[in-house]
Tab-separated table of C-alpha atoms and ligand atoms in Angstrom:
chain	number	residue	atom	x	y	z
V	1	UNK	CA	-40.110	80.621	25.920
V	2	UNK	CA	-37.904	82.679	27.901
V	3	UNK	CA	-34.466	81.524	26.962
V	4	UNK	CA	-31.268	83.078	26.083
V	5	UNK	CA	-30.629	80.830	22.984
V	6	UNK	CA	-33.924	81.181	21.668
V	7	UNK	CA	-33.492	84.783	21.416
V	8	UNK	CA	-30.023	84.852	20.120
V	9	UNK	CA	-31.131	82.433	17.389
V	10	UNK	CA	-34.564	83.773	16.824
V	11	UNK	CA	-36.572	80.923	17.217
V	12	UNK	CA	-39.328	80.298	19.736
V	13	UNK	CA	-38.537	76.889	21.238
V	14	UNK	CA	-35.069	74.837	21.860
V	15	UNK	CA	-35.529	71.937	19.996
V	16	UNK	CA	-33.307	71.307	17.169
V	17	UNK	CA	-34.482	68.742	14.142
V	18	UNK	CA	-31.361	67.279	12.349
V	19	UNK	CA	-33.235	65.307	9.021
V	20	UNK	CA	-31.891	64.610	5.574
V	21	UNK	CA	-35.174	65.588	4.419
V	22	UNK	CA	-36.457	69.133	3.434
V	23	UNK	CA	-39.843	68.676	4.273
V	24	UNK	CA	-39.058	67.842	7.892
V	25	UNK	CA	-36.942	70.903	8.078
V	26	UNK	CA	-38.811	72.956	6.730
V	27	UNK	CA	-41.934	72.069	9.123
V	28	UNK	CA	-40.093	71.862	12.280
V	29	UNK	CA	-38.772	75.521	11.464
V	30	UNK	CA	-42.063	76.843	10.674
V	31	UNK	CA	-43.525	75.336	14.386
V	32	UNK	CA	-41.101	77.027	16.136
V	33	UNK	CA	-37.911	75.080	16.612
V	34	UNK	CA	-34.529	74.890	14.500
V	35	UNK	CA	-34.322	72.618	11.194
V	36	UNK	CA	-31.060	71.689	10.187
V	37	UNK	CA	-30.380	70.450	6.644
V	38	UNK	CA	-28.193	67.191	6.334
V	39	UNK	CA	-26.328	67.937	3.359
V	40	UNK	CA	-23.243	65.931	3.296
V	41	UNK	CA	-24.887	63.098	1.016
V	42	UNK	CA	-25.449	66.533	-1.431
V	43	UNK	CA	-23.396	67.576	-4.567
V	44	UNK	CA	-23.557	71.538	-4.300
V	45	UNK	CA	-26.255	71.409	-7.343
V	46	UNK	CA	-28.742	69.316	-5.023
V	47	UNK	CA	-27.590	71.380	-2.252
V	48	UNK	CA	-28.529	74.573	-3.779
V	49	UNK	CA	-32.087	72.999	-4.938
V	50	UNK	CA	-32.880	71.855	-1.456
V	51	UNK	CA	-32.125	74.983	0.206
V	52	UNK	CA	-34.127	77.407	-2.354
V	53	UNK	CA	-36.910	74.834	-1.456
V	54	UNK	CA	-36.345	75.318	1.746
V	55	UNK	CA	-36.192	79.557	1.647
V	56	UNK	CA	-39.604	79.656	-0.029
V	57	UNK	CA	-41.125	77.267	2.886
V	58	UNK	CA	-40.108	79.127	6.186
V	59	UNK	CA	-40.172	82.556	4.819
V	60	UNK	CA	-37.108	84.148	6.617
V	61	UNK	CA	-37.341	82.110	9.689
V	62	UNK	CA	-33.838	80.661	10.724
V	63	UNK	CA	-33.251	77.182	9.551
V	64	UNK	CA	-29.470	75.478	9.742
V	65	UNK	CA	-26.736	73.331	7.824
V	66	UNK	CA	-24.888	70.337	8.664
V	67	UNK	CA	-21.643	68.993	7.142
V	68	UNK	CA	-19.698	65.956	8.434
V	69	UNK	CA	-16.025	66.696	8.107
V	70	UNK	CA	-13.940	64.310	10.389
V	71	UNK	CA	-11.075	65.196	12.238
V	72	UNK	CA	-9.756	61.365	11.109
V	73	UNK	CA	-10.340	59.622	8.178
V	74	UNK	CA	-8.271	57.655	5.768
V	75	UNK	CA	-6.812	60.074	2.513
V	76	UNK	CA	-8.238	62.825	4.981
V	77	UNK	CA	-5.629	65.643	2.821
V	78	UNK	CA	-7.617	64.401	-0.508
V	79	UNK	CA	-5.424	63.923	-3.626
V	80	UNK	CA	-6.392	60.110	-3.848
V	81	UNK	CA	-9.318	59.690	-6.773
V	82	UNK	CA	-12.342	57.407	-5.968
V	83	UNK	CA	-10.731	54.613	-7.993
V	84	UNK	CA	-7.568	54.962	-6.074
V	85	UNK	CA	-9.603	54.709	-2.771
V	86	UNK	CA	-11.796	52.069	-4.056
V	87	UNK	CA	-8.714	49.801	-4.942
V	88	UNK	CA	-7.753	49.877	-1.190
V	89	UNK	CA	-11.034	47.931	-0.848
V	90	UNK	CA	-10.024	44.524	0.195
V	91	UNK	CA	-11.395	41.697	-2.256
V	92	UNK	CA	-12.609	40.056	1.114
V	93	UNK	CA	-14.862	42.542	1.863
V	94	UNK	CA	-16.656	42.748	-1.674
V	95	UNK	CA	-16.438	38.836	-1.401
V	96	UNK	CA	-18.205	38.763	2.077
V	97	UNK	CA	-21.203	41.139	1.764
V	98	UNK	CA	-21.697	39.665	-1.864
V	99	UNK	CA	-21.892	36.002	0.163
V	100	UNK	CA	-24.091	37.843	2.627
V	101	UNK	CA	-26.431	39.416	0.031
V	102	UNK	CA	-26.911	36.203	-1.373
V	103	UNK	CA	-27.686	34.312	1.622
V	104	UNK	CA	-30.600	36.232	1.891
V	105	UNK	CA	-31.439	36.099	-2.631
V	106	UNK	CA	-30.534	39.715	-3.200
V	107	UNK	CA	-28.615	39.145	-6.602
V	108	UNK	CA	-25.071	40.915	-6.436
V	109	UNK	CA	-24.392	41.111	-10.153
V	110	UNK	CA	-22.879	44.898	-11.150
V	111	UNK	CA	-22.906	45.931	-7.585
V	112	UNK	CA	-19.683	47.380	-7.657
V	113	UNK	CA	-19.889	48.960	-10.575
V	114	UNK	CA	-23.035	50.680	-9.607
V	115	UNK	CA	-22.047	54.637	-8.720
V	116	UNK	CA	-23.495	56.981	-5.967
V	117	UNK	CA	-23.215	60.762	-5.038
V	118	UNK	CA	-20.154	62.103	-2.463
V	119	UNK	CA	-18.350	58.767	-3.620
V	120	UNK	CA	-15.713	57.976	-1.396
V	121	UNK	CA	-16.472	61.382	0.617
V	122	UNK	CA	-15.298	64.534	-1.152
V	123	UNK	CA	-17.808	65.913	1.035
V	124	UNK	CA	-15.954	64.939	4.186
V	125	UNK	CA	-13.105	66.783	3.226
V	126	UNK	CA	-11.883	70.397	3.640
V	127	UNK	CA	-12.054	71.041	-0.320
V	128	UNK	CA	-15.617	69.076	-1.008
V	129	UNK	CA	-16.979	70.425	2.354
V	130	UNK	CA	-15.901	74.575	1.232
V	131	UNK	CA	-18.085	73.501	-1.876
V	132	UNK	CA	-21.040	72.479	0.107
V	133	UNK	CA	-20.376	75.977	2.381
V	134	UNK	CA	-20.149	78.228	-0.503
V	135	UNK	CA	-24.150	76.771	-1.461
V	136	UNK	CA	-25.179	76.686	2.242
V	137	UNK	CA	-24.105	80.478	3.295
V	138	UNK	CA	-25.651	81.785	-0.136
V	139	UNK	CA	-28.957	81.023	1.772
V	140	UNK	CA	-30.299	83.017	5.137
V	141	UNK	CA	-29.248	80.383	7.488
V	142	UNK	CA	-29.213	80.589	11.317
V	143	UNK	CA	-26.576	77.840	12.428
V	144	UNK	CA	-23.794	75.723	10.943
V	145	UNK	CA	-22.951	72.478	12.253
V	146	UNK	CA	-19.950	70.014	11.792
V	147	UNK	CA	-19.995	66.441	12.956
V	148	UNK	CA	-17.159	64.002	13.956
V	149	UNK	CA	-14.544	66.728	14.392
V	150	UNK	CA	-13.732	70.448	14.754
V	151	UNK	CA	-15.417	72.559	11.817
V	152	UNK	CA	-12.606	73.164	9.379
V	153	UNK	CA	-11.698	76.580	9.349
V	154	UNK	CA	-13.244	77.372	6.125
V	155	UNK	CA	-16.599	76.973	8.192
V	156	UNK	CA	-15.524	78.966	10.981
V	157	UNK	CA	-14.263	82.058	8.296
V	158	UNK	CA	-17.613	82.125	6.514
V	159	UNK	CA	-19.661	81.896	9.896
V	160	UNK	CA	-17.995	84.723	11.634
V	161	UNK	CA	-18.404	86.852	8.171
V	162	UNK	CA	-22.018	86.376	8.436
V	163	UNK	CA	-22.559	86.393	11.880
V	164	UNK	CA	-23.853	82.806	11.778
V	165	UNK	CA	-23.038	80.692	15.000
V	166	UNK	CA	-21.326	77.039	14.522
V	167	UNK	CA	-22.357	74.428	16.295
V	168	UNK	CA	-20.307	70.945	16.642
V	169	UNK	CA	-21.007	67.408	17.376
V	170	UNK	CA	-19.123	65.718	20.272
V	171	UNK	CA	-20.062	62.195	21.514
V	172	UNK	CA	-17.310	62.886	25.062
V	173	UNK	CA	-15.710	65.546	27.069
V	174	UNK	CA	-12.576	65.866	25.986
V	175	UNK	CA	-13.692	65.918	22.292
V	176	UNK	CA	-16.331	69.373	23.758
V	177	UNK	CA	-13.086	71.120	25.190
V	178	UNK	CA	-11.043	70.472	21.974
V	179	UNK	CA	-14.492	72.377	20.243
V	180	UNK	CA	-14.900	74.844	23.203
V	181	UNK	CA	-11.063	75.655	22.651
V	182	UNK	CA	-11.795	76.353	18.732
V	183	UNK	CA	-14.222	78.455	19.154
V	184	UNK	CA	-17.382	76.629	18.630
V	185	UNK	CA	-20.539	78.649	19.534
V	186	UNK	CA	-23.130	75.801	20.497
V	187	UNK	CA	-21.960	72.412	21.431
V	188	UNK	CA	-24.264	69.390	20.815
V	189	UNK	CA	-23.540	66.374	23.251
V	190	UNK	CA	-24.319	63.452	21.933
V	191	UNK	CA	-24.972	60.394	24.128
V	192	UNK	CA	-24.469	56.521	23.049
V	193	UNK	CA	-28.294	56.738	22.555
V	194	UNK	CA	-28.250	58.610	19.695
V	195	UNK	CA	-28.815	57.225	16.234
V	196	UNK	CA	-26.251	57.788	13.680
V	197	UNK	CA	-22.431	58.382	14.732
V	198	UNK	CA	-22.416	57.732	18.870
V	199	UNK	CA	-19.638	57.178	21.578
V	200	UNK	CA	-20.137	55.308	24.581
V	201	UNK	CA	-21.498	57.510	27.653
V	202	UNK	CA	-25.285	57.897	27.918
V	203	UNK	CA	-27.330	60.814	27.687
V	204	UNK	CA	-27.686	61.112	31.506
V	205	UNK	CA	-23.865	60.979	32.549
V	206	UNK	CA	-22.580	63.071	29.384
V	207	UNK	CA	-24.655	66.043	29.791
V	208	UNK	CA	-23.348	67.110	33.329
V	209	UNK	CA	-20.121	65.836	32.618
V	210	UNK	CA	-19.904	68.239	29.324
V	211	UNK	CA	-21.294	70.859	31.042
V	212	UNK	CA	-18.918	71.023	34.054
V	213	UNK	CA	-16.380	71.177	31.763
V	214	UNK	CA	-17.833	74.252	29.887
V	215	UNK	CA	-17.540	76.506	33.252
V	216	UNK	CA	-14.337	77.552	31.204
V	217	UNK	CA	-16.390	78.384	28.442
V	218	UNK	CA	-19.398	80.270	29.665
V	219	UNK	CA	-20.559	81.505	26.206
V	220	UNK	CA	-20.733	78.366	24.833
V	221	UNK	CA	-24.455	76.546	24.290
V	222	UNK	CA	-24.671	73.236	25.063
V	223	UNK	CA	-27.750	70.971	23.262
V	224	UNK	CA	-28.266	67.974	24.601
V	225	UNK	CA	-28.821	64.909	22.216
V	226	UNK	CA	-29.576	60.941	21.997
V	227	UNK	CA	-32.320	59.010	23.029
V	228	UNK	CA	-34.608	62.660	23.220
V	229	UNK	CA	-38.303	61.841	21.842
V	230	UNK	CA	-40.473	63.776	23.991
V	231	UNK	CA	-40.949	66.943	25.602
V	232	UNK	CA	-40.684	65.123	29.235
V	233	UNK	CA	-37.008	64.348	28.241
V	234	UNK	CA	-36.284	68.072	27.056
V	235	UNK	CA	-37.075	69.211	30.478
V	236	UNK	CA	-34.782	66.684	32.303
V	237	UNK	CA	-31.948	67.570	29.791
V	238	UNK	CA	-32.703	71.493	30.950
V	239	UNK	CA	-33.020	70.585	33.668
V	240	UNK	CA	-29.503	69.822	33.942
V	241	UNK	CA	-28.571	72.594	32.711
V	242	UNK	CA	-28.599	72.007	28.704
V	243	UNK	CA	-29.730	75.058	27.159
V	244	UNK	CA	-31.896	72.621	24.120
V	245	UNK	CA	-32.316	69.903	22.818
V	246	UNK	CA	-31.087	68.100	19.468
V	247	UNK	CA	-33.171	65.170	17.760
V	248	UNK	CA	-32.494	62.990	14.241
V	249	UNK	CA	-34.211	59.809	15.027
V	250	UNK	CA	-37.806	61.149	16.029
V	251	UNK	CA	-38.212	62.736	12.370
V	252	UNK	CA	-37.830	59.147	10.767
V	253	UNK	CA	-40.954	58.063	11.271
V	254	UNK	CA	-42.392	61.306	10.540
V	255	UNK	CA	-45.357	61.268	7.588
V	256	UNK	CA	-42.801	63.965	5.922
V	257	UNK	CA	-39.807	61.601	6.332
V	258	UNK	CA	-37.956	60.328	3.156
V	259	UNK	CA	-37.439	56.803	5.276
V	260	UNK	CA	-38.101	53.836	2.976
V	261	UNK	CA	-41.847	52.304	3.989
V	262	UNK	CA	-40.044	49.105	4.785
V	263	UNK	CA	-37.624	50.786	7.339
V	264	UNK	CA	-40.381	53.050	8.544
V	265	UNK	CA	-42.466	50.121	9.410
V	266	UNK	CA	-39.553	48.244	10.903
V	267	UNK	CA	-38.827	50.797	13.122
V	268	UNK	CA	-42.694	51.700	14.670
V	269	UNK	CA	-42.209	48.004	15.509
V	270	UNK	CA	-39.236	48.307	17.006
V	271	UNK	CA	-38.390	48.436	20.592
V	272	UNK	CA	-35.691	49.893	22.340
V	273	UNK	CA	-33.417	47.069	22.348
V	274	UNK	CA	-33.417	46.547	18.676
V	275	UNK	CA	-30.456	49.114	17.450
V	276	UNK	CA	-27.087	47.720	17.882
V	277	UNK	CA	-23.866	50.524	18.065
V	278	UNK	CA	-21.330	48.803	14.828
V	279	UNK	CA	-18.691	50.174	12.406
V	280	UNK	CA	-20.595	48.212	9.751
V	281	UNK	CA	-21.709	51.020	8.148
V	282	UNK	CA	-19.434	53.997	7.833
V	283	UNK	CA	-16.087	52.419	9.271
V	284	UNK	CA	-17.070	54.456	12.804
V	285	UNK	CA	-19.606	53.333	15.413
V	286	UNK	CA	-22.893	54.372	14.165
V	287	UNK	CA	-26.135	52.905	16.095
V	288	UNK	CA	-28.452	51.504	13.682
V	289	UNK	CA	-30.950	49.122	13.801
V	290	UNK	CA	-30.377	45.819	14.076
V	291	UNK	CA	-30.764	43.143	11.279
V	292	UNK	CA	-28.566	40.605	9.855
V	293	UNK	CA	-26.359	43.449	8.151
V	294	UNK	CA	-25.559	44.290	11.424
V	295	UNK	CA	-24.977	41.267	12.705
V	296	UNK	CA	-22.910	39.414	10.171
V	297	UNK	CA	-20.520	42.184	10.778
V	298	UNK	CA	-20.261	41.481	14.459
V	299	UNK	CA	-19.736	37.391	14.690
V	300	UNK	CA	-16.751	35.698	14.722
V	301	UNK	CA	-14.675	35.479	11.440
V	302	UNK	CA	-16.080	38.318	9.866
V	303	UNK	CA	-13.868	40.459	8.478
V	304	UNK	CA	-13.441	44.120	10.188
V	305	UNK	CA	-14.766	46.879	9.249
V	306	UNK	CA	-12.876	49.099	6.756
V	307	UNK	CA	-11.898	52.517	7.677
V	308	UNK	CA	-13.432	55.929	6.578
V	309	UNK	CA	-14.257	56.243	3.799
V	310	UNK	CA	-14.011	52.811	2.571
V	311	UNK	CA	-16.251	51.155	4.589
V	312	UNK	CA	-18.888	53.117	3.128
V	313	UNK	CA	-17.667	52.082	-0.591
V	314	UNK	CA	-18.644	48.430	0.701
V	315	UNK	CA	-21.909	49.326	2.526
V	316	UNK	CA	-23.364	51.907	0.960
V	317	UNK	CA	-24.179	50.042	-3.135
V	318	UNK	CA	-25.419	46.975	-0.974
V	319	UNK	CA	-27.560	48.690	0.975
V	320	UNK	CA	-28.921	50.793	-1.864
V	321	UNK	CA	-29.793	47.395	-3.525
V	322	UNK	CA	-31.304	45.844	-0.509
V	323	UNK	CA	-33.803	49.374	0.239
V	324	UNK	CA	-34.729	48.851	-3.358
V	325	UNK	CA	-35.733	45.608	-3.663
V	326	UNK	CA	-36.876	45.761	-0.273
V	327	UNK	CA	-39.820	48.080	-1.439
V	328	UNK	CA	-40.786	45.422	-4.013
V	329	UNK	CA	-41.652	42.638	-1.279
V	330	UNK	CA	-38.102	40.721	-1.444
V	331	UNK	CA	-38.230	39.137	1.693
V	332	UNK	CA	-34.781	38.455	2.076
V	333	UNK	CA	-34.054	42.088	1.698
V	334	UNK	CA	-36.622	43.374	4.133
V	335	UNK	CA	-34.812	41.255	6.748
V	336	UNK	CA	-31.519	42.800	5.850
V	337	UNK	CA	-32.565	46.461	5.596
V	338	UNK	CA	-31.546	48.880	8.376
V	339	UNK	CA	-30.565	52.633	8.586
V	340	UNK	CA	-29.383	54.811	11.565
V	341	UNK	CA	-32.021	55.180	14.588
V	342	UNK	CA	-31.273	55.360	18.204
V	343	UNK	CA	-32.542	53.964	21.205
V	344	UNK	CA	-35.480	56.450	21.021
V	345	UNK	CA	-36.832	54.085	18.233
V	346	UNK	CA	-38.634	52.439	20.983
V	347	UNK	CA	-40.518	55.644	21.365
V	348	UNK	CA	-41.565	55.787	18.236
V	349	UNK	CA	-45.032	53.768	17.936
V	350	UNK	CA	-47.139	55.990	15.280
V	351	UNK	CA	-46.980	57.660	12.125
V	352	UNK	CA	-47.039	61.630	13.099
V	353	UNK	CA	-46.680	64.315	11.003
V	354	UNK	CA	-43.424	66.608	11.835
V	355	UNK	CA	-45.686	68.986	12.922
V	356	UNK	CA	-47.649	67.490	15.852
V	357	UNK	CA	-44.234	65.858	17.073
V	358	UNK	CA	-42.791	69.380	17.943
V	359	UNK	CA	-46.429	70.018	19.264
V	360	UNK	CA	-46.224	67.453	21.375
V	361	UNK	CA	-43.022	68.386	22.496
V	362	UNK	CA	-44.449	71.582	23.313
V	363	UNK	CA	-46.917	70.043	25.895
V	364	UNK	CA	-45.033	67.656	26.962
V	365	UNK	CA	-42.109	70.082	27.912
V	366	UNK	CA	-44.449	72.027	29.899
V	367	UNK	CA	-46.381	69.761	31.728
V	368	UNK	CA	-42.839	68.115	33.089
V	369	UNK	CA	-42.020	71.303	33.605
V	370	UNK	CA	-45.276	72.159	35.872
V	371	UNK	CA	-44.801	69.091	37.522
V	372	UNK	CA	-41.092	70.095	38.659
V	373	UNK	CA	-42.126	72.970	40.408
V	374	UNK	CA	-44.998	71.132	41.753
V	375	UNK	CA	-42.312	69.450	43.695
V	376	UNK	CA	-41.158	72.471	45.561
V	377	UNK	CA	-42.423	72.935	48.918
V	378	UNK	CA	-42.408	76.604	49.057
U	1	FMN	C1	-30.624	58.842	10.017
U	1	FMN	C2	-29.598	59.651	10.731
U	1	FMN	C3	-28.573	60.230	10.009
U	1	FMN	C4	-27.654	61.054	10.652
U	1	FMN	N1	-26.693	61.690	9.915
U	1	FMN	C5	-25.971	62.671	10.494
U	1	FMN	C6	-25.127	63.521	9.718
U	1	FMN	O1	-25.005	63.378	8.499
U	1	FMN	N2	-24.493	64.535	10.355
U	1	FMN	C7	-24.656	64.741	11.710
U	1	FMN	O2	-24.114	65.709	12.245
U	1	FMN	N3	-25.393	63.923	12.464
U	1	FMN	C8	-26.070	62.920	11.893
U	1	FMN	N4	-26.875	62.131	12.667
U	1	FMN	C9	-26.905	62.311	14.117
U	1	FMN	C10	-27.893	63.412	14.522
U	1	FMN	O3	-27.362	64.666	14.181
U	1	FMN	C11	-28.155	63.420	16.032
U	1	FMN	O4	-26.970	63.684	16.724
U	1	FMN	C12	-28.762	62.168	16.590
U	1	FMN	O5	-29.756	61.687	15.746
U	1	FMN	C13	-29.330	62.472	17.968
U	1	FMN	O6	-29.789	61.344	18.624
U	1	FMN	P1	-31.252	60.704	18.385
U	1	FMN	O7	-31.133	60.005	17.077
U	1	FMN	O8	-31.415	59.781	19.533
U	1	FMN	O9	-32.248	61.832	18.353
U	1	FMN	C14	-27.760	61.266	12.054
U	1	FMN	C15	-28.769	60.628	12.777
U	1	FMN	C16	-29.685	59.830	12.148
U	1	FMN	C17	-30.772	59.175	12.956
């Protein structure tokens, strides 16, 4: 493809895969687009395991990293231990998701003693995050990312050593300037269709309205993301004026995806309407899909969500237990279970392997394309 990003990143085609998992990474790298690694669920060992997995797969071709450090969080400076954090934990909230958990028969007994990786979110701050960087720019990678704020300068330093662009997520216009400002290389907008962390403006009106705004910054990239599950909607975003495309919920139901069977079914069944945007999950609006998690958190007399980090110390053990039992045929749980996905989900119909999704995005792309020009009466 003839494209200015594509050569500056050496890759062949603009379309970016954010996944957790390796495999889909690695695969959407070797068709021709851009993996990039979610790693802030990693400690730096796991990190470094992943991304040696990784090398040996796509043999030199560029692949990328993604942290999440926010901008705002609470005990953003650090210096507050997991216990500390975990004491600000209201009793309510425990109380409430235990009473929700066993509405549906999920037994809640040791739930909170149970223990998970980045607890309370070293990773999403500057010290835990520099860990993660030191692993990530060991490793021949082609473009770091940060998500829900301006990269922390420790990204920025290591980037411009290596020559390695950063990218940044930003879900509205102001939040792209404040990035375009600090020196961010590619930009990736974000509409409220996107699964995972979302603002409010669709696809459609955020794209042009990021991308007048970048006139001041004419070196900066702009991918456009949310709601993007084919190659038809690449073109209209490039149409605009994007310069590529970013994707996370289109891997999920992926053959390669690490999504739990019950979630991966739930979502081929779901249609568009069935994610809900809720701060149920993380503390910020995340879409998800919807399911009586979801919803208990949004009726009257719930309690609200908890800030980040905290939030997460309430979601994240419950909804470990409910994937797990989920898998064993607990009905109860596979009503409860959800996980990030946008609006694309209702896209999503068929198991595909990661491969013959960026395929089809290939053909798709150009027969839109084609049928652009096809419009012009020249
Ligand atoms: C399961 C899932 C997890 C995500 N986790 C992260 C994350 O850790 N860091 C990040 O920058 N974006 C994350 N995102 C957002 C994606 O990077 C991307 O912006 C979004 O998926 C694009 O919209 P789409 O889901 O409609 O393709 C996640 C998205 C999904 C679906």
């Amino acid at each position: 493809m003839r494209s200015e990003l594509c050569r500056k990143l050496g890759i062949e085609f603009p379309l970016f895969a954010f996944s957790h998992c390796r495999d889909v990474v690695a695969e959407v790298t070797n068709a021709g687009g851009m993996g990039v690694l979610g790693a802030v669920g990693h400690t730096p060992e796991t990190l470094e395991i992943e991304m040696r997995w990784i090398d040996d797969k796509v043999k030199g071709r560029p692949y990328g990293v993604d942290l999440l450090v926010p901008n705002k969080m609470e005990a953003k400076e650090g210096g507050v231990s997991a216990s500390e954090l975990e004491a600000r934990v209201p009793p309510e909230h425990k109380r409430y998701v235990e009473d929700l958990l066993k509405r549906h028969g999920v037994d809640t007994a040791g739930l909170w003693e149970e223990r998970f990786t980045n607890a309370a979110g070293e990773n999403m701050r500057e010290e835990g995050a520099a860990r993660l960087l030191d692993v990530a720019f060991a490793h021949p990678i082609g473009l770091i990312v940060n998500a829900l704020g301006v990269p922390p300068p420790a990204m920025f330093e290591r980037a411009r050593r290596k020559g390695v662009p950063v990218g940044a997520l930003t879900g509205a216009r102001e939040h792209a300037i404040k990035h375009a400002q600090a020196g961010v290389d590619i930009l990736i907008v974000a509409g409220t269709e996107a699964g995972g962390h979302c603002g409010e403006v669709s696809t459609l009106v955020l794209i042009p309205e990021v991308l007048d705004a970048m006139r001041d910054f004419p070196e900066v990239k702009v991918l456009a993301a949310g709601g993007i599950a084919t190659g038809r909607q690449m073109a209209a975003c490039m149409a605009m004026g994007a310069d590529g495309v970013w994707t996370g919920s289109v891997w999920l139901t992926t053959a390669e995806a690490e999504t739990t069977p019950t979630v991966k079914q739930k979502m081929l069944a779901a249609t568009s309407r069935d994610t809900v945007r809720s701060r149920s999950r993380t503390g910020k609006y995340t879409r998800q899909l919807r399911s009586p998690w979801t919803d208990a958190w949004g009726i009257e007399g719930a309690p609200d969500p908890l800030p980040m980090p905290l939030q997460g110390l309430v979601s994240k053990r419950a909804l470990a237990r409910v994937d797990k039992l989920a898998e064993s045929g607990h009905a109860g749980a596979k009503a409860l279970a959800t996980y990030y996905v946008g609006q694309a989900v209702g896209l999503m119909n068929a198991e595909q392997s990661t491969r013959s999704v960026v395929y089809d995005f290939m053909r798709d792309y150009a027969e839109a394309v084609e049928r652009l020009s096809g419009t012009l009466d020249v």
